[in-house]
PDB file of C-alpha atoms in Angstrom:
ATOM      1  CA  MET A   1     109.007-178.114 -43.548  1.00 49.00           C
ATOM      2  CA  LYS A   2     106.259-175.653 -42.543  1.00 46.00           C
ATOM      3  CA  ASN A   3     108.232-172.742 -44.023  1.00 45.00           C
ATOM      4  CA  ILE A   4     108.655-174.594 -47.320  1.00 48.00           C
ATOM      5  CA  LEU A   5     104.899-175.264 -47.444  1.00 42.00           C
ATOM      6  CA  LYS A   6     104.101-171.605 -46.645  1.00 44.00           C
ATOM      7  CA  THR A   7     106.505-170.368 -49.328  1.00 43.00           C
ATOM      8  CA  THR A   8     105.094-172.834 -51.870  1.00 42.00           C
ATOM      9  CA  ALA A   9     101.540-171.753 -51.029  1.00 44.00           C
ATOM     10  CA  LEU A  10     102.485-168.054 -51.338  1.00 43.00           C
ATOM     11  CA  ILE A  11     104.137-168.568 -54.740  1.00 45.00           C
ATOM     12  CA  THR A  12     101.226-170.709 -55.957  1.00 45.00           C
ATOM     13  CA  GLY A  13      98.773-168.018 -54.832  1.00 48.00           C
ATOM     14  CA  MET A  14     100.768-165.278 -56.537  1.00 49.00           C
ATOM     15  CA  ILE A  15     100.937-167.233 -59.795  1.00 49.00           C
ATOM     16  CA  ALA A  16      97.194-167.958 -59.657  1.00 50.00           C
ATOM     17  CA  SER A  17      96.375-164.292 -59.030  1.00 51.00           C
ATOM     18  CA  GLY A  18      98.774-163.056 -61.691  1.00 55.00           C
ATOM     19  CA  THR A  19     100.870-161.056 -59.242  1.00 57.00           C
ATOM     20  CA  LEU A  20     104.138-162.962 -59.344  1.00 68.00           C
ATOM     21  CA  MET A  21     106.837-160.522 -58.326  1.00 72.00           C
ATOM     22  CA  ALA A  22     109.627-160.314 -60.887  1.00 88.00           C
ATOM     23  CA  ALA A  23     112.366-157.828 -60.060  1.00 94.00           C
ATOM     24  CA  THR A  24     114.986-157.439 -62.778  1.00 95.00           C
ATOM     25  CA  ASP A  25     118.556-156.230 -62.570  1.00 95.00           C
ATOM     26  CA  GLY A  26     119.999-153.701 -64.953  1.00 93.00           C
ATOM     27  CA  THR A  27     122.926-154.427 -67.227  1.00 94.00           C
ATOM     28  CA  LEU A  28     126.386-152.889 -67.047  1.00 95.00           C
ATOM     29  CA  GLY A  29     126.681-149.829 -69.283  1.00 95.00           C
ATOM     30  CA  ALA A  30     126.526-146.013 -69.448  1.00 97.00           C
ATOM     31  CA  THR A  31     123.085-146.265 -67.802  1.00 96.00           C
ATOM     32  CA  SER A  32     121.395-149.176 -66.143  1.00 96.00           C
ATOM     33  CA  THR A  33     117.710-149.800 -65.454  1.00 96.00           C
ATOM     34  CA  GLY A  34     116.269-152.259 -62.997  1.00 96.00           C
ATOM     35  CA  THR A  35     112.631-152.879 -62.215  1.00 96.00           C
ATOM     36  CA  LEU A  36     110.708-154.132 -59.247  1.00 95.00           C
ATOM     37  CA  ASP A  37     107.053-154.720 -58.537  1.00 95.00           C
ATOM     38  CA  ILE A  38     105.301-153.273 -55.502  1.00 95.00           C
ATOM     39  CA  SER A  39     102.388-155.042 -53.824  1.00 95.00           C
ATOM     40  CA  VAL A  40     100.258-154.037 -50.856  1.00 94.00           C
ATOM     41  CA  ASP A  41      97.360-156.054 -49.453  1.00 92.00           C
ATOM     42  CA  VAL A  42      94.629-153.857 -47.949  1.00 90.00           C
ATOM     43  CA  GLU A  43      92.189-155.552 -45.607  1.00 92.00           C
ATOM     44  CA  ASP A  44      88.518-154.670 -45.286  1.00 93.00           C
ATOM     45  CA  LEU A  45      88.360-151.837 -42.773  1.00 95.00           C
ATOM     46  CA  VAL A  46      85.535-150.247 -40.807  1.00 96.00           C
ATOM     47  CA  ARG A  47      85.297-147.707 -38.005  1.00 97.00           C
ATOM     48  CA  ILE A  48      82.492-146.358 -35.862  1.00 98.00           C
ATOM     49  CA  SER A  49      82.950-142.910 -34.348  1.00 97.00           C
ATOM     50  CA  GLY A  50      81.074-139.737 -33.490  1.00 96.00           C
ATOM     51  CA  LEU A  51      78.816-141.358 -30.881  1.00 97.00           C
ATOM     52  CA  SER A  52      77.331-139.269 -28.068  1.00 97.00           C
ATOM     53  CA  ASP A  53      76.182-140.474 -24.660  1.00 98.00           C
ATOM     54  CA  ILE A  54      72.398-140.736 -24.423  1.00 98.00           C
ATOM     55  CA  LEU A  55      70.977-138.878 -21.428  1.00 97.00           C
ATOM     56  CA  LEU A  56      67.326-139.701 -20.850  1.00 96.00           C
ATOM     57  CA  THR A  57      64.786-137.750 -18.836  1.00 92.00           C
ATOM     58  CA  PHE A  58      61.741-139.507 -17.405  1.00 93.00           C
ATOM     59  CA  ASP A  59      58.665-137.329 -17.112  1.00 87.00           C
ATOM     60  CA  ALA A  60      56.203-139.035 -14.767  1.00 85.00           C
ATOM     61  CA  THR A  61      53.386-136.913 -16.156  1.00 88.00           C
ATOM     62  CA  GLY A  62      54.053-138.084 -19.693  1.00 86.00           C
ATOM     63  CA  THR A  63      52.399-141.013 -21.379  1.00 89.00           C
ATOM     64  CA  GLY A  64      55.030-142.600 -23.613  1.00 93.00           C
ATOM     65  CA  ASP A  65      58.190-144.610 -23.368  1.00 96.00           C
ATOM     66  CA  VAL A  66      61.473-142.742 -22.879  1.00 97.00           C
ATOM     67  CA  VAL A  67      63.429-142.551 -26.127  1.00 97.00           C
ATOM     68  CA  GLY A  68      66.941-141.235 -26.765  1.00 97.00           C
ATOM     69  CA  SER A  69      69.315-141.332 -29.687  1.00 97.00           C
ATOM     70  CA  SER A  70      72.780-140.613 -31.018  1.00 97.00           C
ATOM     71  CA  THR A  71      74.086-140.159 -34.502  1.00 96.00           C
ATOM     72  CA  ALA A  72      77.201-142.037 -35.567  1.00 97.00           C
ATOM     73  CA  CYS A  73      79.802-142.143 -38.295  1.00 97.00           C
ATOM     74  CA  VAL A  74      80.454-145.497 -39.929  1.00 97.00           C
ATOM     75  CA  TYR A  75      83.449-145.681 -42.250  1.00 96.00           C
ATOM     76  CA  ARG A  76      84.008-148.553 -44.678  1.00 96.00           C
ATOM     77  CA  ASN A  77      86.855-148.718 -47.166  1.00 94.00           C
ATOM     78  CA  GLY A  78      85.434-149.637 -50.530  1.00 87.00           C
ATOM     79  CA  ALA A  79      81.785-149.786 -51.389  1.00 83.00           C
ATOM     80  CA  GLY A  80      80.731-152.877 -49.446  1.00 90.00           C
ATOM     81  CA  THR A  81      78.080-153.280 -46.802  1.00 95.00           C
ATOM     82  CA  TYR A  82      78.682-153.635 -43.076  1.00 97.00           C
ATOM     83  CA  SER A  83      77.000-155.243 -40.085  1.00 97.00           C
ATOM     84  CA  VAL A  84      76.395-153.789 -36.647  1.00 98.00           C
ATOM     85  CA  ASN A  85      76.332-155.886 -33.496  1.00 98.00           C
ATOM     86  CA  ALA A  86      75.049-154.360 -30.263  1.00 98.00           C
ATOM     87  CA  THR A  87      75.556-155.698 -26.754  1.00 98.00           C
ATOM     88  CA  GLY A  88      74.578-154.370 -23.378  1.00 98.00           C
ATOM     89  CA  ASP A  89      76.372-154.702 -20.086  1.00 97.00           C
ATOM     90  CA  GLY A  90      73.606-156.696 -18.409  1.00 96.00           C
ATOM     91  CA  ALA A  91      73.612-160.409 -17.706  1.00 96.00           C
ATOM     92  CA  ALA A  92      74.320-162.364 -20.920  1.00 97.00           C
ATOM     93  CA  SER A  93      74.963-159.010 -22.686  1.00 98.00           C
ATOM     94  CA  ALA A  94      71.351-157.893 -22.204  1.00 98.00           C
ATOM     95  CA  PHE A  95      70.346-154.294 -22.872  1.00 98.00           C
ATOM     96  CA  THR A  96      69.860-153.071 -19.294  1.00 98.00           C
ATOM     97  CA  ILE A  97      70.312-150.095 -17.041  1.00 98.00           C
ATOM     98  CA  GLN A  98      70.431-150.345 -13.273  1.00 97.00           C
ATOM     99  CA  ASN A  99      70.636-148.195 -10.193  1.00 95.00           C
ATOM    100  CA  ALA A 100      73.328-148.418  -7.550  1.00 90.00           C
ATOM    101  CA  ALA A 101      71.083-149.150  -4.590  1.00 72.00           C
ATOM    102  CA  PRO A 102      72.108-151.842  -2.104  1.00 84.00           C
ATOM    103  CA  THR A 103      69.837-154.135  -4.103  1.00 87.00           C
ATOM    104  CA  PRO A 104      70.080-152.888  -7.684  1.00 92.00           C
ATOM    105  CA  THR A 105      66.958-152.628  -9.790  1.00 96.00           C
ATOM    106  CA  VAL A 106      67.523-153.655 -13.403  1.00 97.00           C
ATOM    107  CA  ILE A 107      65.474-152.172 -16.246  1.00 98.00           C
ATOM    108  CA  GLY A 108      65.610-153.472 -19.801  1.00 98.00           C
ATOM    109  CA  TYR A 109      65.616-151.311 -22.915  1.00 98.00           C
ATOM    110  CA  THR A 110      65.437-151.877 -26.643  1.00 98.00           C
ATOM    111  CA  VAL A 111      67.867-150.760 -29.337  1.00 98.00           C
ATOM    112  CA  GLY A 112      67.255-149.681 -32.905  1.00 97.00           C
ATOM    113  CA  TRP A 113      69.691-148.858 -35.731  1.00 97.00           C
ATOM    114  CA  ASP A 114      69.196-146.841 -38.896  1.00 97.00           C
ATOM    115  CA  ASP A 115      71.935-146.883 -41.536  1.00 95.00           C
ATOM    116  CA  ALA A 116      70.877-143.369 -42.482  1.00 90.00           C
ATOM    117  CA  VAL A 117      71.049-140.397 -40.169  1.00 78.00           C
ATOM    118  CA  THR A 118      67.320-139.714 -40.553  1.00 74.00           C
ATOM    119  CA  GLY A 119      66.150-142.112 -37.855  1.00 72.00           C
ATOM    120  CA  THR A 120      63.079-142.929 -39.939  1.00 79.00           C
ATOM    121  CA  ALA A 121      63.920-146.522 -40.928  1.00 86.00           C
ATOM    122  CA  ILE A 122      64.957-147.931 -37.582  1.00 93.00           C
ATOM    123  CA  ALA A 123      65.594-151.687 -37.451  1.00 95.00           C
ATOM    124  CA  ALA A 124      65.339-153.521 -34.144  1.00 97.00           C
ATOM    125  CA  VAL A 125      68.648-154.882 -32.899  1.00 97.00           C
ATOM    126  CA  SER A 126      68.930-157.982 -30.725  1.00 97.00           C
ATOM    127  CA  SER A 127      71.836-158.252 -28.309  1.00 97.00           C
ATOM    128  CA  GLY A 128      74.653-160.297 -29.786  1.00 95.00           C
ATOM    129  CA  THR A 129      72.965-160.767 -33.176  1.00 97.00           C
ATOM    130  CA  ALA A 130      74.501-158.863 -36.070  1.00 97.00           C
ATOM    131  CA  LEU A 131      72.224-156.623 -38.108  1.00 97.00           C
ATOM    132  CA  THR A 132      73.560-157.244 -41.615  1.00 97.00           C
ATOM    133  CA  GLY A 133      73.358-155.512 -44.980  1.00 96.00           C
ATOM    134  CA  GLN A 134      73.878-151.990 -43.689  1.00 96.00           C
ATOM    135  CA  THR A 135      74.749-149.394 -46.330  1.00 95.00           C
ATOM    136  CA  GLY A 136      75.633-145.723 -46.564  1.00 93.00           C
ATOM    137  CA  ALA A 137      79.038-145.910 -44.864  1.00 95.00           C
ATOM    138  CA  ASN A 138      81.453-143.067 -45.482  1.00 95.00           C
ATOM    139  CA  THR A 139      84.195-144.154 -47.879  1.00 94.00           C
ATOM    140  CA  VAL A 140      86.161-140.891 -47.836  1.00 93.00           C
ATOM    141  CA  SER A 141      87.387-140.362 -44.264  1.00 94.00           C
ATOM    142  CA  ASP A 142      87.389-142.693 -41.283  1.00 94.00           C
ATOM    143  CA  ASP A 143      85.956-140.034 -38.949  1.00 94.00           C
ATOM    144  CA  CYS A 144      83.428-138.588 -41.432  1.00 93.00           C
ATOM    145  CA  SER A 145      85.175-135.207 -41.339  1.00 93.00           C
ATOM    146  CA  ALA A 146      84.939-135.326 -45.128  1.00 90.00           C
ATOM    147  CA  GLY A 147      82.244-136.933 -47.169  1.00 82.00           C
ATOM    148  CA  GLY A 148      79.057-135.888 -45.426  1.00 85.00           C
ATOM    149  CA  GLY A 149      79.360-136.241 -41.646  1.00 90.00           C
ATOM    150  CA  ALA A 150      77.235-138.573 -39.517  1.00 94.00           C
ATOM    151  CA  ASN A 151      75.602-141.350 -41.529  1.00 95.00           C
ATOM    152  CA  ALA A 152      73.910-143.635 -38.993  1.00 96.00           C
ATOM    153  CA  PHE A 153      71.522-143.395 -36.057  1.00 95.00           C
ATOM    154  CA  VAL A 154      71.157-145.473 -32.889  1.00 97.00           C
ATOM    155  CA  GLU A 155      68.080-145.258 -30.700  1.00 97.00           C
ATOM    156  CA  VAL A 156      67.286-146.666 -27.247  1.00 98.00           C
ATOM    157  CA  THR A 157      63.808-147.005 -25.771  1.00 98.00           C
ATOM    158  CA  VAL A 158      63.067-147.567 -22.092  1.00 98.00           C
ATOM    159  CA  PRO A 159      59.482-148.705 -21.421  1.00 97.00           C
ATOM    160  CA  ARG A 160      57.444-146.240 -19.376  1.00 96.00           C
ATOM    161  CA  THR A 161      55.867-149.087 -17.400  1.00 96.00           C
ATOM    162  CA  SER A 162      59.318-150.172 -16.156  1.00 97.00           C
ATOM    163  CA  LEU A 163      60.253-146.646 -15.111  1.00 96.00           C
ATOM    164  CA  VAL A 164      56.971-146.002 -13.261  1.00 95.00           C
ATOM    165  CA  ALA A 165      57.533-149.167 -11.198  1.00 94.00           C
ATOM    166  CA  ALA A 166      61.222-148.455 -10.466  1.00 94.00           C
ATOM    167  CA  PRO A 167      62.562-147.023  -7.197  1.00 92.00           C
ATOM    168  CA  ALA A 168      63.918-143.480  -7.351  1.00 90.00           C
ATOM    169  CA  GLY A 169      67.549-143.213  -8.382  1.00 91.00           C
ATOM    170  CA  THR A 170      69.901-142.830 -11.305  1.00 94.00           C
ATOM    171  CA  TYR A 171      70.042-145.765 -13.691  1.00 97.00           C
ATOM    172  CA  ASN A 172      73.094-146.367 -15.867  1.00 97.00           C
ATOM    173  CA  GLY A 173      74.255-148.878 -18.425  1.00 97.00           C
ATOM    174  CA  THR A 174      76.672-149.233 -21.324  1.00 98.00           C
ATOM    175  CA  LEU A 175      75.729-150.068 -24.895  1.00 98.00           C
ATOM    176  CA  THR A 176      78.537-151.401 -27.086  1.00 98.00           C
ATOM    177  CA  LEU A 177      78.269-151.135 -30.872  1.00 98.00           C
ATOM    178  CA  GLU A 178      80.592-153.143 -33.082  1.00 98.00           C
ATOM    179  CA  VAL A 179      80.668-152.722 -36.864  1.00 98.00           C
ATOM    180  CA  ALA A 180      82.234-155.238 -39.227  1.00 97.00           C
ATOM    181  CA  PRO A 181      82.762-155.342 -42.998  1.00 96.00           C
ATOM    182  CA  GLU A 182      80.679-157.784 -45.008  1.00 94.00           C
TER     183      GLU A 182
END
């Protein structure tokens, strides 16, 4: 019964969209011509690539927060917008780095995203909350090897006050960026 309902729904959908497949057979004769329709459904596709690890250097004699960045390639088939969702590897997906001491020290950081490679219009990103309406995705190649190269910018900022108060050591964390078509 389920298969009959699925087939009926498929045929109804094809009729409604005007894409009813109608192959025809040729007739017997010196030549014969048959026809068939071809249909392919293409889903919305996106890809993020071209990211680089962000290696930060803390200068204790400096006065500002520690900021690092990476460019990225975002591909989107078609001309639609995309969203980016960032999560960290801290508790509840928080943006954190930590050392490997017997009692780890956890330091929070902030994340910004710019849907242009300039890094001048950075929007704050909250962990687990999609930043929507992003534009400028490459629509030519899924790795940006054609069509202009990197087209987005991610930035992380670690507060100086947190670093000054932290024990000596190397602090690491993982930032995950997920893009989705809109």
